[in-house]
Amino acid sequence: QVQLVESGGGLVQPGGSLRLSCAASGLTFNTHTMGWLRQAPGKGRDFVAAISWSGQSTDYADSVKGRFAISRDNAKNTVYLQMNSLNTEDTALYYCAADHNEHFTPDADDYWGQGTQVTVSS
């Protein structure tokens, strides 16, 4: 069985930083494109960042470019999202997802974690 478990969320003040982790099991991690999406209350899931299976290629939403950094450690089957300069608009439930395709376009046929809450508030 495939399992993705996110961690590292919490409450942070504007301008602060958090690092999210996603630990994967039950899949061949180094053949999957990994990424993060987020969902604010009452909203849909929006793309945040993705990283290729080799780690050579990354992609970011315009809203997080220059502030967030995605990375992966294939030896640990873990993907990370370093979030800096957080603002209130970053408040959301953050999901990790795995896509066996080269391009990160996860859907219901792909693997998803349960999410970790990030709340940015003063």
C-alpha positions as YAML, in Angstrom:
chain: A
units: angstrom
residues:
- id: 1
  name: GLN
  ca: [0.00, 0.00, 0.00]
- id: 2
  name: VAL
  ca: [1.14, 3.52, -0.79]
- id: 3
  name: GLN
  ca: [1.26, 6.10, 1.95]
- id: 4
  name: LEU
  ca: [2.33, 9.74, 1.92]
- id: 5
  name: VAL
  ca: [2.56, 11.47, 5.30]
- id: 6
  name: GLU
  ca: [3.06, 15.21, 5.59]
- id: 7
  name: SER
  ca: [4.48, 16.94, 8.65]
- id: 8
  name: GLY
  ca: [5.94, 20.25, 9.71]
- id: 9
  name: GLY
  ca: [2.91, 22.49, 9.54]
- id: 10
  name: GLY
  ca: [1.87, 24.83, 12.30]
- id: 11
  name: LEU
  ca: [1.22, 28.41, 13.32]
- id: 12
  name: VAL
  ca: [3.74, 31.03, 12.28]
- id: 13
  name: GLN
  ca: [3.83, 34.83, 12.22]
- id: 14
  name: PRO
  ca: [4.06, 36.77, 8.94]
- id: 15
  name: GLY
  ca: [7.63, 36.81, 7.71]
- id: 16
  name: GLY
  ca: [8.42, 33.52, 9.40]
- id: 17
  name: SER
  ca: [9.52, 30.19, 7.98]
- id: 18
  name: LEU
  ca: [8.46, 26.57, 8.06]
- id: 19
  name: ARG
  ca: [9.77, 23.39, 6.48]
- id: 20
  name: LEU
  ca: [7.28, 20.77, 5.44]
- id: 21
  name: SER
  ca: [8.22, 17.13, 4.98]
- id: 22
  name: CYS
  ca: [6.50, 14.35, 3.07]
- id: 23
  name: ALA
  ca: [7.56, 10.79, 3.80]
- id: 24
  name: ALA
  ca: [6.54, 8.24, 1.18]
- id: 25
  name: SER
  ca: [6.26, 4.48, 1.47]
- id: 26
  name: GLY
  ca: [4.95, 1.68, -0.70]
- id: 27
  name: LEU
  ca: [6.05, 3.18, -4.02]
- id: 28
  name: THR
  ca: [9.22, 3.41, -6.06]
- id: 29
  name: PHE
  ca: [10.02, 6.90, -4.90]
- id: 30
  name: ASN
  ca: [12.78, 7.75, -7.36]
- id: 31
  name: THR
  ca: [10.53, 7.13, -10.37]
- id: 32
  name: HIS
  ca: [7.85, 9.57, -9.25]
- id: 33
  name: THR
  ca: [7.54, 13.27, -9.72]
- id: 34
  name: MET
  ca: [6.73, 14.80, -6.35]
- id: 35
  name: GLY
  ca: [5.02, 18.01, -5.49]
- id: 36
  name: TRP
  ca: [2.99, 20.15, -3.15]
- id: 37
  name: LEU
  ca: [-0.46, 21.65, -3.48]
- id: 38
  name: ARG
  ca: [-2.50, 23.70, -1.05]
- id: 39
  name: GLN
  ca: [-6.13, 24.33, -0.29]
- id: 40
  name: ALA
  ca: [-7.58, 27.25, 1.64]
- id: 41
  name: PRO
  ca: [-10.98, 26.87, 3.34]
- id: 42
  name: GLY
  ca: [-13.75, 26.83, 0.74]
- id: 43
  name: LYS
  ca: [-11.27, 26.84, -2.13]
- id: 44
  name: GLY
  ca: [-9.89, 24.30, -4.57]
- id: 45
  name: ARG
  ca: [-6.45, 22.77, -4.50]
- id: 46
  name: ASP
  ca: [-3.79, 24.97, -6.07]
- id: 47
  name: PHE
  ca: [-0.38, 23.97, -7.34]
- id: 48
  name: VAL
  ca: [2.55, 25.11, -5.21]
- id: 49
  name: ALA
  ca: [5.73, 23.36, -6.33]
- id: 50
  name: ALA
  ca: [7.01, 20.20, -8.01]
- id: 51
  name: ILE
  ca: [10.30, 18.39, -8.44]
- id: 52
  name: SER
  ca: [11.27, 15.75, -10.99]
- id: 53
  name: TRP
  ca: [12.27, 12.21, -10.06]
- id: 54
  name: SER
  ca: [15.96, 13.07, -10.37]
- id: 55
  name: GLY
  ca: [15.71, 16.42, -8.63]
- id: 56
  name: GLN
  ca: [17.12, 18.19, -11.69]
- id: 57
  name: SER
  ca: [13.98, 20.11, -12.52]
- id: 58
  name: THR
  ca: [11.72, 22.18, -10.28]
- id: 59
  name: ASP
  ca: [8.61, 24.24, -10.87]
- id: 60
  name: TYR
  ca: [6.85, 26.81, -8.70]
- id: 61
  name: ALA
  ca: [3.63, 28.74, -8.67]
- id: 62
  name: ASP
  ca: [4.20, 32.43, -9.34]
- id: 63
  name: SER
  ca: [2.87, 33.28, -5.89]
- id: 64
  name: VAL
  ca: [5.69, 31.40, -4.14]
- id: 65
  name: LYS
  ca: [8.67, 31.93, -6.46]
- id: 66
  name: GLY
  ca: [11.65, 33.27, -4.58]
- id: 67
  name: ARG
  ca: [10.15, 32.33, -1.22]
- id: 68
  name: PHE
  ca: [9.63, 28.56, -1.33]
- id: 69
  name: ALA
  ca: [12.09, 25.83, -2.26]
- id: 70
  name: ILE
  ca: [11.28, 22.20, -2.98]
- id: 71
  name: SER
  ca: [13.84, 19.42, -2.61]
- id: 72
  name: ARG
  ca: [13.91, 15.65, -2.32]
- id: 73
  name: ASP
  ca: [16.06, 13.00, -0.70]
- id: 74
  name: ASN
  ca: [15.53, 9.79, -2.62]
- id: 75
  name: ALA
  ca: [17.56, 7.79, -0.12]
- id: 76
  name: LYS
  ca: [15.05, 8.76, 2.57]
- id: 77
  name: ASN
  ca: [11.96, 8.66, 0.32]
- id: 78
  name: THR
  ca: [11.20, 12.19, 1.45]
- id: 79
  name: VAL
  ca: [10.33, 15.47, -0.24]
- id: 80
  name: TYR
  ca: [10.60, 18.84, 1.48]
- id: 81
  name: LEU
  ca: [9.13, 22.28, 1.07]
- id: 82
  name: GLN
  ca: [11.09, 25.11, 2.65]
- id: 83
  name: MET
  ca: [8.79, 28.10, 3.07]
- id: 84
  name: ASN
  ca: [10.27, 31.51, 3.82]
- id: 85
  name: SER
  ca: [8.79, 34.99, 4.10]
- id: 86
  name: LEU
  ca: [5.37, 33.57, 4.81]
- id: 87
  name: ASN
  ca: [2.33, 35.81, 4.58]
- id: 88
  name: THR
  ca: [-1.32, 35.39, 5.46]
- id: 89
  name: GLU
  ca: [-2.15, 34.36, 1.89]
- id: 90
  name: ASP
  ca: [-0.07, 31.23, 2.42]
- id: 91
  name: THR
  ca: [-2.52, 29.94, 5.03]
- id: 92
  name: ALA
  ca: [-3.86, 26.63, 3.74]
- id: 93
  name: LEU
  ca: [-3.87, 22.89, 4.13]
- id: 94
  name: TYR
  ca: [-0.76, 21.68, 2.30]
- id: 95
  name: TYR
  ca: [-0.86, 18.36, 0.48]
- id: 96
  name: CYS
  ca: [1.96, 16.24, -0.84]
- id: 97
  name: ALA
  ca: [1.33, 14.23, -4.00]
- id: 98
  name: ALA
  ca: [3.19, 11.71, -6.14]
- id: 99
  name: ASP
  ca: [2.76, 11.41, -9.91]
- id: 100
  name: HIS
  ca: [4.31, 8.61, -11.94]
- id: 101
  name: ASN
  ca: [4.33, 10.86, -15.01]
- id: 102
  name: GLU
  ca: [7.25, 13.13, -15.79]
- id: 103
  name: HIS
  ca: [5.07, 16.22, -15.55]
- id: 104
  name: PHE
  ca: [3.39, 16.92, -12.24]
- id: 105
  name: THR
  ca: [-0.32, 16.89, -12.95]
- id: 106
  name: PRO
  ca: [-1.78, 14.88, -10.07]
- id: 107
  name: ASP
  ca: [-5.37, 13.75, -10.13]
- id: 108
  name: ALA
  ca: [-7.52, 11.14, -8.40]
- id: 109
  name: ASP
  ca: [-5.47, 8.35, -9.99]
- id: 110
  name: ASP
  ca: [-2.30, 9.56, -8.29]
- id: 111
  name: TYR
  ca: [-1.18, 9.38, -4.66]
- id: 112
  name: TRP
  ca: [-1.99, 12.02, -2.07]
- id: 113
  name: GLY
  ca: [-1.20, 12.64, 1.55]
- id: 114
  name: GLN
  ca: [-3.75, 13.77, 4.12]
- id: 115
  name: GLY
  ca: [-2.35, 17.27, 4.42]
- id: 116
  name: THR
  ca: [-0.66, 19.42, 7.03]
- id: 117
  name: GLN
  ca: [-2.09, 22.75, 8.15]
- id: 118
  name: VAL
  ca: [-0.09, 25.95, 7.77]
- id: 119
  name: THR
  ca: [-1.53, 29.03, 9.45]
- id: 120
  name: VAL
  ca: [0.15, 32.41, 9.08]
- id: 121
  name: SER
  ca: [-1.23, 34.93, 11.53]
- id: 122
  name: SER
  ca: [-0.09, 37.83, 13.67]
...
